[in-house]
mmCIF file of C-alpha atoms and ligand atoms in Angstrom:
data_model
loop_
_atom_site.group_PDB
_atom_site.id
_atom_site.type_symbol
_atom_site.label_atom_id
_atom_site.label_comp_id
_atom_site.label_asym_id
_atom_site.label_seq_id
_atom_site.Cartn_x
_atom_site.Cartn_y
_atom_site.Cartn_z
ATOM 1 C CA UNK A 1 0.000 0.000 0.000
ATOM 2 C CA UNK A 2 1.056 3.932 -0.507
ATOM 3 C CA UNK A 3 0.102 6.798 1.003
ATOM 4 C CA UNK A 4 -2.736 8.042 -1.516
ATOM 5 C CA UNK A 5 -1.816 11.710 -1.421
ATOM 6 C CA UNK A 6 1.315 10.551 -3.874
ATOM 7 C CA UNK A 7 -0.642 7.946 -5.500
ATOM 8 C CA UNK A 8 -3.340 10.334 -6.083
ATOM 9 C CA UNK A 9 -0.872 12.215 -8.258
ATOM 10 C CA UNK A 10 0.444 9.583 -10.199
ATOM 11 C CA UNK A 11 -2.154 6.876 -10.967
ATOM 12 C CA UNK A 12 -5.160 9.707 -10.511
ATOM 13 C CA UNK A 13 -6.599 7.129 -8.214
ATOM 14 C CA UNK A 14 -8.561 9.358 -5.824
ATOM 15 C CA UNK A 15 -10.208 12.143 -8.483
ATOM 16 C CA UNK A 16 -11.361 15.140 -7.512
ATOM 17 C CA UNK A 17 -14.554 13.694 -7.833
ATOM 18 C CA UNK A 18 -13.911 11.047 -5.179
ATOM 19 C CA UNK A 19 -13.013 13.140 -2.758
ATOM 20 C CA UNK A 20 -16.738 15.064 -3.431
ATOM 21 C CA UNK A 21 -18.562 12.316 -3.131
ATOM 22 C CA UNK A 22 -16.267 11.683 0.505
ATOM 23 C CA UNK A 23 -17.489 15.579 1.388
ATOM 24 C CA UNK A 24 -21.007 14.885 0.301
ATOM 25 C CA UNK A 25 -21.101 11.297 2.026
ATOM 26 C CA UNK A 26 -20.182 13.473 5.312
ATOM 27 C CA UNK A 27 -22.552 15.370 4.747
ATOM 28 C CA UNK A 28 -25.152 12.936 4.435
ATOM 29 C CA UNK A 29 -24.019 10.546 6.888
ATOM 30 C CA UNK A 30 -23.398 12.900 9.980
ATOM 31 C CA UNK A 31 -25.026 16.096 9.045
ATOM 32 C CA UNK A 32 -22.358 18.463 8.834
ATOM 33 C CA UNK A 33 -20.417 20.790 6.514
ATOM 34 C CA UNK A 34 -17.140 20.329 4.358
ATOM 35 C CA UNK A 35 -14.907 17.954 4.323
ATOM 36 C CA UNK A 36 -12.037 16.774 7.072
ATOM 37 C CA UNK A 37 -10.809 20.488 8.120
ATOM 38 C CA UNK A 38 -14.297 21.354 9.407
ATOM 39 C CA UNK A 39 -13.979 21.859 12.960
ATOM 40 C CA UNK A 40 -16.805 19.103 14.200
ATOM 41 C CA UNK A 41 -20.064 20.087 15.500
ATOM 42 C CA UNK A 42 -20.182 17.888 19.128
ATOM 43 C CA UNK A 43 -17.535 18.510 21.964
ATOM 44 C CA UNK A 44 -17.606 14.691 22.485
ATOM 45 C CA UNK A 45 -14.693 14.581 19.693
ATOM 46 C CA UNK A 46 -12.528 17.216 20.651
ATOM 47 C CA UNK A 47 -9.944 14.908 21.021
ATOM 48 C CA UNK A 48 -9.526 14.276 17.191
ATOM 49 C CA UNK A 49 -7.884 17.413 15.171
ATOM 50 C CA UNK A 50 -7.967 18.243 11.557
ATOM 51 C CA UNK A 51 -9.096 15.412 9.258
ATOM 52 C CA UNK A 52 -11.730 14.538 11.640
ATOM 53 C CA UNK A 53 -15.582 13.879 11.863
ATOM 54 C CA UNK A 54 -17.605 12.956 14.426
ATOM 55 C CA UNK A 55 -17.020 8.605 15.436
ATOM 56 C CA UNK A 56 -21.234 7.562 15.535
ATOM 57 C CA UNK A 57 -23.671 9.522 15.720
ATOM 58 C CA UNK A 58 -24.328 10.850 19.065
ATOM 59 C CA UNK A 59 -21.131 9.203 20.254
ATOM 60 C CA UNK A 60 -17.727 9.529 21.667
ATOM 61 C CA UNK A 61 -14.317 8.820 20.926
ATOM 62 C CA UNK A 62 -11.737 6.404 22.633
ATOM 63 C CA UNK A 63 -12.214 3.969 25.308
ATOM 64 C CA UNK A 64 -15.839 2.676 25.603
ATOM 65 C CA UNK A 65 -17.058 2.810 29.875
ATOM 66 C CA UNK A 66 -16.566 -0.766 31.304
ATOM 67 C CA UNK A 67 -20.019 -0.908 32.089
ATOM 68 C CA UNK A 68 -21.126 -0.650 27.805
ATOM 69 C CA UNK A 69 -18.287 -2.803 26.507
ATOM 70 C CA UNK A 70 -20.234 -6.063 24.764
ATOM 71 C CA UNK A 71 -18.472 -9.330 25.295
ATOM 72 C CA UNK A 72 -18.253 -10.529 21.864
ATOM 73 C CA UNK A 73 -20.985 -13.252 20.320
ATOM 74 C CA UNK A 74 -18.419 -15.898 20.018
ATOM 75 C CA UNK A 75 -15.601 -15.119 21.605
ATOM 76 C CA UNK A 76 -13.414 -18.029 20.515
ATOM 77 C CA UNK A 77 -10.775 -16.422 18.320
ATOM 78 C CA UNK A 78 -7.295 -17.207 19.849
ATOM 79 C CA UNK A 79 -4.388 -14.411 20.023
ATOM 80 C CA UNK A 80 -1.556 -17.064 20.628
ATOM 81 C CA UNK A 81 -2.584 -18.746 17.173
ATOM 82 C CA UNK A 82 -2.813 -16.208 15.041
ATOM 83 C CA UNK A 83 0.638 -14.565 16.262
ATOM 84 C CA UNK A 84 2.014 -18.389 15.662
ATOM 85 C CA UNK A 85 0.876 -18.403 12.097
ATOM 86 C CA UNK A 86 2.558 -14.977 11.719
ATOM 87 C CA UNK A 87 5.615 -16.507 12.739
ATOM 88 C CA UNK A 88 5.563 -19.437 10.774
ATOM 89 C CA UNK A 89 5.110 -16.977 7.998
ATOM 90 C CA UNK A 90 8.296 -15.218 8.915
ATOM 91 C CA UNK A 91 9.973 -18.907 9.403
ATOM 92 C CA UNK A 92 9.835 -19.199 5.603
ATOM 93 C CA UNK A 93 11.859 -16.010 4.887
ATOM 94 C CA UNK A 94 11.293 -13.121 2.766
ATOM 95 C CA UNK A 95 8.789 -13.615 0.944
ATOM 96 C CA UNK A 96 8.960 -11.705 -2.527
ATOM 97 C CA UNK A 97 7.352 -13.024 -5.930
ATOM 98 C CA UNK A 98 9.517 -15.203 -7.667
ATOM 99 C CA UNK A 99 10.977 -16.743 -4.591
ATOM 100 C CA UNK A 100 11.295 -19.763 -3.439
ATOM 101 C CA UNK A 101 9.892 -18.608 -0.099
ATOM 102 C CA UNK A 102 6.894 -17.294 -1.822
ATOM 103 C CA UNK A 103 6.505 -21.059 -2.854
ATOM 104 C CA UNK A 104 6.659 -22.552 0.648
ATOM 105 C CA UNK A 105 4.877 -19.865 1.937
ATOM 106 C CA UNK A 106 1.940 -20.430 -0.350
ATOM 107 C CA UNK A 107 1.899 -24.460 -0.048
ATOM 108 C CA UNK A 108 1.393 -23.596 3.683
ATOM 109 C CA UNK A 109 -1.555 -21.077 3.231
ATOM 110 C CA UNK A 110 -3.120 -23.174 0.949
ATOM 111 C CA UNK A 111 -2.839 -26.092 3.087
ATOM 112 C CA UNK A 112 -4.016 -24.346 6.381
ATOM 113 C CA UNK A 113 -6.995 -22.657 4.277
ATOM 114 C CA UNK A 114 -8.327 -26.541 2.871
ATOM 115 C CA UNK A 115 -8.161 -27.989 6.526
ATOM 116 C CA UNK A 116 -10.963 -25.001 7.583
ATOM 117 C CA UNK A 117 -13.046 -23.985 4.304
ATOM 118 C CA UNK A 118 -15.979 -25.558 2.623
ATOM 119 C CA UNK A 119 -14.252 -25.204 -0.572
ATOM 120 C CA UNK A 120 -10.534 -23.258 -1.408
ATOM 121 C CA UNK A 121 -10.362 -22.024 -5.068
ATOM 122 C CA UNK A 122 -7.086 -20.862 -6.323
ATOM 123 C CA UNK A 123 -6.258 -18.441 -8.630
ATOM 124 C CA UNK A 124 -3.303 -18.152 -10.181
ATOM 125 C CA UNK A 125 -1.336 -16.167 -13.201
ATOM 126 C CA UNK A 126 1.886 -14.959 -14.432
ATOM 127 C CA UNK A 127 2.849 -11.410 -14.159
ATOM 128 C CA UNK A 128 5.931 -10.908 -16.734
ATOM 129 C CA UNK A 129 6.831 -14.685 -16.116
ATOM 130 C CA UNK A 130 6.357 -14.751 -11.865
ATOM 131 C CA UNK A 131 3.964 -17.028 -10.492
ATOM 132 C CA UNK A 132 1.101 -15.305 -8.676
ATOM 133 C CA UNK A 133 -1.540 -16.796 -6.961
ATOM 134 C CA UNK A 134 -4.534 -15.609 -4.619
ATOM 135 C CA UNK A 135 -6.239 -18.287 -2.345
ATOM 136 C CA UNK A 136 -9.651 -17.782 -1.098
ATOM 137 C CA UNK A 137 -11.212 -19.966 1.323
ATOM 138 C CA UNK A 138 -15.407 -20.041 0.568
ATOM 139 C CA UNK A 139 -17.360 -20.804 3.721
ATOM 140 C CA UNK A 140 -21.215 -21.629 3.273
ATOM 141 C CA UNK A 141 -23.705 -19.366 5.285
ATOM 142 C CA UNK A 142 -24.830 -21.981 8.460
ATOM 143 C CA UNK A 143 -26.595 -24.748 7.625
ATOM 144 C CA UNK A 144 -26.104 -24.478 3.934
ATOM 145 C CA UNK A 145 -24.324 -26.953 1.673
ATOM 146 C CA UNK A 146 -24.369 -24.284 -1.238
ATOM 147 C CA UNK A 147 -21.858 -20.993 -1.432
ATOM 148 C CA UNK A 148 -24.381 -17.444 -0.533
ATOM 149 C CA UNK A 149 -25.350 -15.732 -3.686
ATOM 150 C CA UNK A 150 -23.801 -12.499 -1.164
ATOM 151 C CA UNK A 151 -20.921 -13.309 0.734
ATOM 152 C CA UNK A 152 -19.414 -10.985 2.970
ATOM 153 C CA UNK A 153 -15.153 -10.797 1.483
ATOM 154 C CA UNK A 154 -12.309 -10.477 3.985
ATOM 155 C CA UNK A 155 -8.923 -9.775 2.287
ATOM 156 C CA UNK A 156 -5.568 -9.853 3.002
ATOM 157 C CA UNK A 157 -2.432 -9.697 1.116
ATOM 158 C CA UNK A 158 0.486 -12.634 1.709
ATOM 159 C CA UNK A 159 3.062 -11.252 -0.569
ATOM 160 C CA UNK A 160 6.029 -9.354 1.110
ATOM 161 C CA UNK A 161 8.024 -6.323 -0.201
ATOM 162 C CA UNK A 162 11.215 -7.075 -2.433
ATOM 163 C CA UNK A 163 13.026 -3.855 -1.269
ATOM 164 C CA UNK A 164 12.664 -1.872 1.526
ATOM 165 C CA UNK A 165 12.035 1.612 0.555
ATOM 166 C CA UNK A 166 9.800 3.006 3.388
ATOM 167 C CA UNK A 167 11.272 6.503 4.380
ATOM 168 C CA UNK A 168 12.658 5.027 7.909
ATOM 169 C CA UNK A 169 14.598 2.241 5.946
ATOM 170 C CA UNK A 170 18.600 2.349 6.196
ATOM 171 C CA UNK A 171 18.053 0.832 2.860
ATOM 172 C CA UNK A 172 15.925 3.636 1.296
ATOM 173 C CA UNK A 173 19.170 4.705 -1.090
ATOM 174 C CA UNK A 174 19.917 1.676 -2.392
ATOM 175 C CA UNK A 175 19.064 1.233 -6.675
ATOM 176 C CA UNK A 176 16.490 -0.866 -7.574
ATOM 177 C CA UNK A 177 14.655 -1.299 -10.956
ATOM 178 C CA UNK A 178 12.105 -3.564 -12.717
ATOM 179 C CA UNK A 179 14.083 -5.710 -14.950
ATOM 180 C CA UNK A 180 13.589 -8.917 -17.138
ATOM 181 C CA UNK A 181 13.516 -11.185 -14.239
ATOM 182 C CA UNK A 182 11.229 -8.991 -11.864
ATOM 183 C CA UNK A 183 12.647 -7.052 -9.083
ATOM 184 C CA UNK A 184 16.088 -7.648 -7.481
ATOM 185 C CA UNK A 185 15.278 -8.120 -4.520
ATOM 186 C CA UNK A 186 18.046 -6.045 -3.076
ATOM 187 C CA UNK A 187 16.630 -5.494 1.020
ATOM 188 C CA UNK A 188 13.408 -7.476 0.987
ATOM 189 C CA UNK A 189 11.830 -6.904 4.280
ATOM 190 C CA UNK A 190 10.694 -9.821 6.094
ATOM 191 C CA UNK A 191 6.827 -8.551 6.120
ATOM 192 C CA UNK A 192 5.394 -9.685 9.807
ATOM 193 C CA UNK A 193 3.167 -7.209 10.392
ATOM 194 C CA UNK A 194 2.952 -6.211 6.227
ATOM 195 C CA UNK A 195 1.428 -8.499 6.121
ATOM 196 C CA UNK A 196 1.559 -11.383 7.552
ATOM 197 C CA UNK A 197 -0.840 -10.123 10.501
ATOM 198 C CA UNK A 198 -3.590 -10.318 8.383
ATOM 199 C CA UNK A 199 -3.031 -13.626 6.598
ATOM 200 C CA UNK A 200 -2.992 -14.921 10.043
ATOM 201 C CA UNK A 201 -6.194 -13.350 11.529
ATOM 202 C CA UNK A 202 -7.893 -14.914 8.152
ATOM 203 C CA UNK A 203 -6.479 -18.138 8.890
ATOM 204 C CA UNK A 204 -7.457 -18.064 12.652
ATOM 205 C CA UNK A 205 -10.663 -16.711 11.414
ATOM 206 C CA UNK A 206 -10.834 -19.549 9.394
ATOM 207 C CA UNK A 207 -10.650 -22.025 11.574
ATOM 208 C CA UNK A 208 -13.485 -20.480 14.237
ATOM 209 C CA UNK A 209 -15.614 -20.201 11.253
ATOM 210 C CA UNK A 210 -15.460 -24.123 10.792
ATOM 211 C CA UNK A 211 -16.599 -24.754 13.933
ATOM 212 C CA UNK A 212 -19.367 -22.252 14.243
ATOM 213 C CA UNK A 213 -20.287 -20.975 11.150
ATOM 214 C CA UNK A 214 -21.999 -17.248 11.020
ATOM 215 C CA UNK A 215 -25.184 -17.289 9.352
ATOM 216 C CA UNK A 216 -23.983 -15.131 6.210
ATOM 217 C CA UNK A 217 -21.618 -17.321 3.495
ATOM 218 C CA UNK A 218 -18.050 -15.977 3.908
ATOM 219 C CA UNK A 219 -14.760 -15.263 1.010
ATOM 220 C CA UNK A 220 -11.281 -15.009 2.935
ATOM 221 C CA UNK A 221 -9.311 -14.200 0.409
ATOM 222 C CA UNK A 222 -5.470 -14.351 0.575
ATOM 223 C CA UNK A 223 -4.104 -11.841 -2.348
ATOM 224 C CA UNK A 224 -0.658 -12.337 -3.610
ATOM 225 C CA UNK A 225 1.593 -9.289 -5.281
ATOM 226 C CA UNK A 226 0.677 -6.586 -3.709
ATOM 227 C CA UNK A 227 3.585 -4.979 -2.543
ATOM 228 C CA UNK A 228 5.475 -6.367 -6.304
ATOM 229 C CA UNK A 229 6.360 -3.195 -8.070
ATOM 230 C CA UNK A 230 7.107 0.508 -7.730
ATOM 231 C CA UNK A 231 3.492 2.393 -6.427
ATOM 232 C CA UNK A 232 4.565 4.934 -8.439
ATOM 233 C CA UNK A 233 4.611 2.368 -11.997
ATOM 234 C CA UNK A 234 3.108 1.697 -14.819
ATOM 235 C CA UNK A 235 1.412 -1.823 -13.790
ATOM 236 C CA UNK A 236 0.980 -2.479 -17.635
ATOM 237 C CA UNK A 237 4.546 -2.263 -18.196
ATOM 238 C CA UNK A 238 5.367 -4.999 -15.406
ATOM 239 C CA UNK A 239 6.296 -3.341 -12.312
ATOM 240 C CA UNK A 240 2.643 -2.602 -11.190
ATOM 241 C CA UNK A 241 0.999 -3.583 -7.428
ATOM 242 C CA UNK A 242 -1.900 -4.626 -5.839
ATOM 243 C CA UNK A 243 -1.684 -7.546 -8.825
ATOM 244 C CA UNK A 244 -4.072 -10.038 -7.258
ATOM 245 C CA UNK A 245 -6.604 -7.547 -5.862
ATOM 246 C CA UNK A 246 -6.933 -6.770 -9.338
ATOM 247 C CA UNK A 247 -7.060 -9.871 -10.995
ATOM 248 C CA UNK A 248 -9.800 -10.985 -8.029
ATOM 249 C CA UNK A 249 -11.521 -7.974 -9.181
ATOM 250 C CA UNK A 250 -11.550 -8.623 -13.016
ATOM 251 C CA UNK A 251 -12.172 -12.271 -12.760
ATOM 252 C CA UNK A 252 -14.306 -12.918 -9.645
ATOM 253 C CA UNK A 253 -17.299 -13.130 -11.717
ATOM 254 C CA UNK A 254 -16.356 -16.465 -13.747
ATOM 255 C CA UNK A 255 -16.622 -18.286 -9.987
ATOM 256 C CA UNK A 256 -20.010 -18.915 -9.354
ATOM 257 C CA UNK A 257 -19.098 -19.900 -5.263
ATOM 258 C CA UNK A 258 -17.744 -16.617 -5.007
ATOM 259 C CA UNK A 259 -21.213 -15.026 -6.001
ATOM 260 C CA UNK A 260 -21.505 -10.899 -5.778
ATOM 261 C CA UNK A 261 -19.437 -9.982 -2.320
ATOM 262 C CA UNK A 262 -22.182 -7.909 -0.403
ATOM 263 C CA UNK A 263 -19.561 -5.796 0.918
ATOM 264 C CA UNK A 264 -15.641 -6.263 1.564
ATOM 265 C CA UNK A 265 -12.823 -5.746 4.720
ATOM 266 C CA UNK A 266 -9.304 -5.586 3.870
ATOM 267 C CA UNK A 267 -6.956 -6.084 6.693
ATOM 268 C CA UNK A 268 -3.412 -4.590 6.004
ATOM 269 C CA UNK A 269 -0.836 -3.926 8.744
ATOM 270 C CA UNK A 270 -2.909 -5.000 11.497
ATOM 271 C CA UNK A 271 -0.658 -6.797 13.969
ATOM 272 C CA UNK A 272 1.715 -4.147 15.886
ATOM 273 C CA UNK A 273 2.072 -3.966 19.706
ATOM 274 C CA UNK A 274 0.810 -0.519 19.221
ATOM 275 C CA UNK A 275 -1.029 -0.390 15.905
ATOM 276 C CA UNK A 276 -4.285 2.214 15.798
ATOM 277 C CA UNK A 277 -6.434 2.546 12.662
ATOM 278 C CA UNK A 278 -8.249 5.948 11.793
ATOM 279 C CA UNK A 279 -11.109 5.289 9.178
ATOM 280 C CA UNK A 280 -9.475 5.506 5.529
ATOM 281 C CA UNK A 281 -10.804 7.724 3.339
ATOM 282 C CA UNK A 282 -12.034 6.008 0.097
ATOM 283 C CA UNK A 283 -13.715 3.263 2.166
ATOM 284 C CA UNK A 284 -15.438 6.308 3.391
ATOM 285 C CA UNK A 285 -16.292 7.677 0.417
ATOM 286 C CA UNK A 286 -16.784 4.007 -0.941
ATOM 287 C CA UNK A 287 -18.467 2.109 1.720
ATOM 288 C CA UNK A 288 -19.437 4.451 4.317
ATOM 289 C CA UNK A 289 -22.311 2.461 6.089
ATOM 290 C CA UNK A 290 -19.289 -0.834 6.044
ATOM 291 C CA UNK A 291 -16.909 1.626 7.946
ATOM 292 C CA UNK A 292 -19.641 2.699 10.520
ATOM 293 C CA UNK A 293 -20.474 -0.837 11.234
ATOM 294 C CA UNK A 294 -17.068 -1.619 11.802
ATOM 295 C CA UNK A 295 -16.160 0.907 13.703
ATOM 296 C CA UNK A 296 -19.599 0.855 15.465
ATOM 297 C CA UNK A 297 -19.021 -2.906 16.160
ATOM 298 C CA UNK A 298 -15.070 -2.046 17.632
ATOM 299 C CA UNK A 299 -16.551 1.064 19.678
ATOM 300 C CA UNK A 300 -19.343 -1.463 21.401
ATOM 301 C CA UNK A 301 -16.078 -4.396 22.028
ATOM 302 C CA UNK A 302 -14.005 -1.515 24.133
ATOM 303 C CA UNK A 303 -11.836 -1.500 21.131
ATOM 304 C CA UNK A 304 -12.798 2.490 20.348
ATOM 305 C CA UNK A 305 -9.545 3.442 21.446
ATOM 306 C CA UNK A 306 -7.723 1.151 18.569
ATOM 307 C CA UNK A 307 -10.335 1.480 15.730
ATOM 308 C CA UNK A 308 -9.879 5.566 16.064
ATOM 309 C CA UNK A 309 -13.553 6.255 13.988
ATOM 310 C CA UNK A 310 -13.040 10.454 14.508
ATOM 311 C CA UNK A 311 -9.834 10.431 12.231
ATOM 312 C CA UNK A 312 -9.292 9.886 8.503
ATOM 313 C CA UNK A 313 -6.056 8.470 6.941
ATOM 314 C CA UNK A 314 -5.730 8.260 3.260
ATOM 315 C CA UNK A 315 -4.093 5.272 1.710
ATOM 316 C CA UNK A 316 -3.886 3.486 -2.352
ATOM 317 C CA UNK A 317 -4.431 -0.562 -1.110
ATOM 318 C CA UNK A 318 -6.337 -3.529 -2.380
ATOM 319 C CA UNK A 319 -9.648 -2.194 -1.843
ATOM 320 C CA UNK A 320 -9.068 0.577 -4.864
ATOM 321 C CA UNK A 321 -9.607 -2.501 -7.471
ATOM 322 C CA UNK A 322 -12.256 -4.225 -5.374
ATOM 323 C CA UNK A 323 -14.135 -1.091 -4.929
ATOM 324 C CA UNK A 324 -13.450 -0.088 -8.666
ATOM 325 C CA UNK A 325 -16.016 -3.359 -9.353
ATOM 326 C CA UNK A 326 -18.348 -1.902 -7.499
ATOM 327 C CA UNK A 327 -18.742 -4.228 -4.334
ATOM 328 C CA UNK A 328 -18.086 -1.528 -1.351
ATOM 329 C CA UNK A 329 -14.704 -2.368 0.562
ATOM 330 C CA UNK A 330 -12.836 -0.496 3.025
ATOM 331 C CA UNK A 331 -8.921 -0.698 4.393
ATOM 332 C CA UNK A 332 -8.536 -1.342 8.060
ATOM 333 C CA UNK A 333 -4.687 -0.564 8.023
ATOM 334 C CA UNK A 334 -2.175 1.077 10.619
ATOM 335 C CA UNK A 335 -1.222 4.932 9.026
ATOM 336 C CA UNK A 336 1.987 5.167 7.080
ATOM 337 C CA UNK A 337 4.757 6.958 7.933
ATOM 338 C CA UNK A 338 5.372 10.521 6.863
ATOM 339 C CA UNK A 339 1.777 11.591 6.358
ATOM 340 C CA UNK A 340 -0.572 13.834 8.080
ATOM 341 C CA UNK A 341 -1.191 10.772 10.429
ATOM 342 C CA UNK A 342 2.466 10.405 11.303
ATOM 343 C CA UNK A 343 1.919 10.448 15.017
ATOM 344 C CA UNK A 344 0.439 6.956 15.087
ATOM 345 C CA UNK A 345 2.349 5.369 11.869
ATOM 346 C CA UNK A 346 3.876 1.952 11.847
ATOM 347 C CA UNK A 347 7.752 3.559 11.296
ATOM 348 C CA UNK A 348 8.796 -0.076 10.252
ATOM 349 C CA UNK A 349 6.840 0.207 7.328
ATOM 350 C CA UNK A 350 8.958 -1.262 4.404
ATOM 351 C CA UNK A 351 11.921 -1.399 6.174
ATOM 352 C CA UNK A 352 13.606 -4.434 7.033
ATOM 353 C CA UNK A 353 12.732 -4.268 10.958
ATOM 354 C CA UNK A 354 9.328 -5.263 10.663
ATOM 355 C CA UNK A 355 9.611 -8.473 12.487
ATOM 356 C CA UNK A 356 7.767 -10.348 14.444
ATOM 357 C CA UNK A 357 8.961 -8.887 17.526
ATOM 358 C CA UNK A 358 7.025 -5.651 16.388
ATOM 359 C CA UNK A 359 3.635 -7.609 16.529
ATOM 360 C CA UNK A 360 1.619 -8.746 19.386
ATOM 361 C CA UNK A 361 -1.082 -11.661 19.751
ATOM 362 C CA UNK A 362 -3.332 -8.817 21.499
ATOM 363 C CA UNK A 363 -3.688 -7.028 18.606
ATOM 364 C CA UNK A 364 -4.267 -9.748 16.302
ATOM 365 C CA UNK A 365 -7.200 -10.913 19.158
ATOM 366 C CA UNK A 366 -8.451 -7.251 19.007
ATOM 367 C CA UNK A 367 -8.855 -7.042 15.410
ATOM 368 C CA UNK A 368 -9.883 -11.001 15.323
ATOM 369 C CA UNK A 369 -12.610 -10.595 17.718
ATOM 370 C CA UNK A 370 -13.792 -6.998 15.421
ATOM 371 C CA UNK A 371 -13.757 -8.932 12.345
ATOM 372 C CA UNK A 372 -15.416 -12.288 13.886
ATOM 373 C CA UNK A 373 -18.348 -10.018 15.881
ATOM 374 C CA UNK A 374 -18.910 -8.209 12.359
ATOM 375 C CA UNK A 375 -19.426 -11.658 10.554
ATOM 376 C CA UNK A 376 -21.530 -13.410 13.602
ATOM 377 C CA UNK A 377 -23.909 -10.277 14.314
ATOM 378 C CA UNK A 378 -24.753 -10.033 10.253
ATOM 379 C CA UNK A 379 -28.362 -11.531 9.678
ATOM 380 C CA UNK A 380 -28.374 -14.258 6.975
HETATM 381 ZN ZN1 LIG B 1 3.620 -3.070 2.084
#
């Protein structure tokens, strides 16, 4: 992923006319004018600045009182697990396109994903001669031996970065270019929170969902080559990104057990020790009413102070394609550094220090137990 304000320059990703329909969602949704300077209207969210908005209606930011926190529906996702499948992520290596890593890596997700789902579909493709592939695990809605007509997607990438170029890397200088055999992969970083966090929450995920399935059919969708190429590229000319969220999004349609996703989550960077996520700004503009469910759902968990719903953050991810198809997705991801949401980045982002010991099976229970509420309270 890339901060979109650069993005937004170069690939013209988030138009002019985006960012309207963001102002005029606002509007809409909580009744107030402009569009993220706009002081807000309630002294209940005083505590979020400039590119803020009110969290729910009516409500407050931050920690939820002990006495409204909601003990989640099925409250069986397990921290411990999901930080071990990070790990045994990380235990493969760096995991790059074109690696042998990237291999053993995806043998093992595809492997993990069969023991859980009612059916894993794989789809895979070469980008300029690498292998890429995208696993999604289909879970029938409960007591239904047939895929739902309108799942509910959950996404994650599995791919890791070939170079590490984030602007707190001691690599940052070093030369790198697209060439006939794909990126050199000069500093790869080793990826545990970017992102093997949310490959493991899917997989953990996964597994609760086999033993007590929600009532709504479910895609977890493992994505492959998103952080390939240069975010500033020409993805045509073979050093793109975000390759399987777009293929997903082109070719989802010829699967009939993937039906037409009812709405999408994409979970990128969601493992740190000390990870918050602000709302991101094309979900908002996207798929407003998924983002205040979400962060509605979070709020009513205790979780209010980690899922920050007064704050925006502005990021080019996975969703962009998915949303581009028209099913409404939005990013759950922890800010980039050097942004106007610098005070809470991840500053291992695309360097080589984002390791395990960076994460924490907290977070991935936090943002488990968000994700699993949102999937058990949906009505079939
Ligand atoms: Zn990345």
């Amino acid at each position: 992923m890339f901060s979109a304000s650069s993005a937004q320059r170069r690939k013209g990703r988030f138009s002019r006319t985006a960012l309207s329909l963001f102002c005029l969602g606002s509007l809409a949704t909580f009744g107030f004018g402009g569009c993220q300077s706009v002081a807000p209207p309630s002294t209940a969210v005083t505590q979020a600045g400039a590119n803020s908005f009110p969290a729910q209606a009516g409500g407050t930011i931050g920690a939820t009182p002990a006495s409204a926190v909601q003990a989640p529906a099925h409250e069986a996702f397990d921290g411990d697990r999901a930080y071990e499948l990070l790990k045994k992520q990380c235990a493969f290596g760096v995991r790059p396109l074109g690696t042998d890593a990237h291999e053993k890596a995806k043998d093992f997700l595809l492997a993990e994903m069969k023991k859980y789902a009612d059916s894993t579909i794989v789809q895979s493709f070469a980008y300029h001669g690498l292998p890429v592939t995208n696993i999604i695990g289909v879970f029938n809605p409960a007591g239904s031996d047939k895929p739902s007509a309108h799942p509910i997607l959950l996404m994650a990438h599995w791919d890791t970065r070939p170079i590490a170029d984030g602007p707190h890397s001691d690599k940052a200088g070093l030369p790198y270019r697209y060439g006939p055999s794909g990126w050199r992969p000069t500093a790869p970083i080793m990826g545990a929170n970017d992102a093997a966090s949310g490959a493991a929450i899917l997989l953990e995920l996964a597994r609760i969902f086999k033993d007590k399935k929600p009532d709504v059919g479910v895609l977890l969708l493992l994505d492959d080559g998103e952080d390939y190429g240069d975010f500033h590229g020409d993805s045509e000319r073979g050093d793109g990104v975000e390759l399987g969220s777009r293929y997903f999004a082109k070719h989802y349609r010829e699967q009939s057990a993937f039906g037409s996703p009812f709405y999408g989550i994409l979970l990128d960077m969601v493992g740190a020790k000390d990870a918050t996520f602000p709302r991101e700004q094309l979900s908002q503009a996207r798929a407003a009413s998924v983002n205040d469910k979400v962060y509605g759902i979070a709020q009513s968990l205790g979780y209010g102070n980690i899922f920050i719903s007064g704050e925006m953050q502005d990021v080019n991810d996975d969703h962009v394609a998915i949303n581009d198809e028209g099913i409404p997705m939005i990013d759950i991801i922890h800010p980039l550094p050097g942004g106007a949401n610098d005070r809470r980045a991840y500053r291992y982002w695309h360097t080589q220090q984002d390791t395990a010991d960076k994460c924490s099976p907290k977070m991935l229970k936090i943002v488990g137990d968000v994700m699993a509420e949102v999937l058990y309270r949906e009505p079939r």
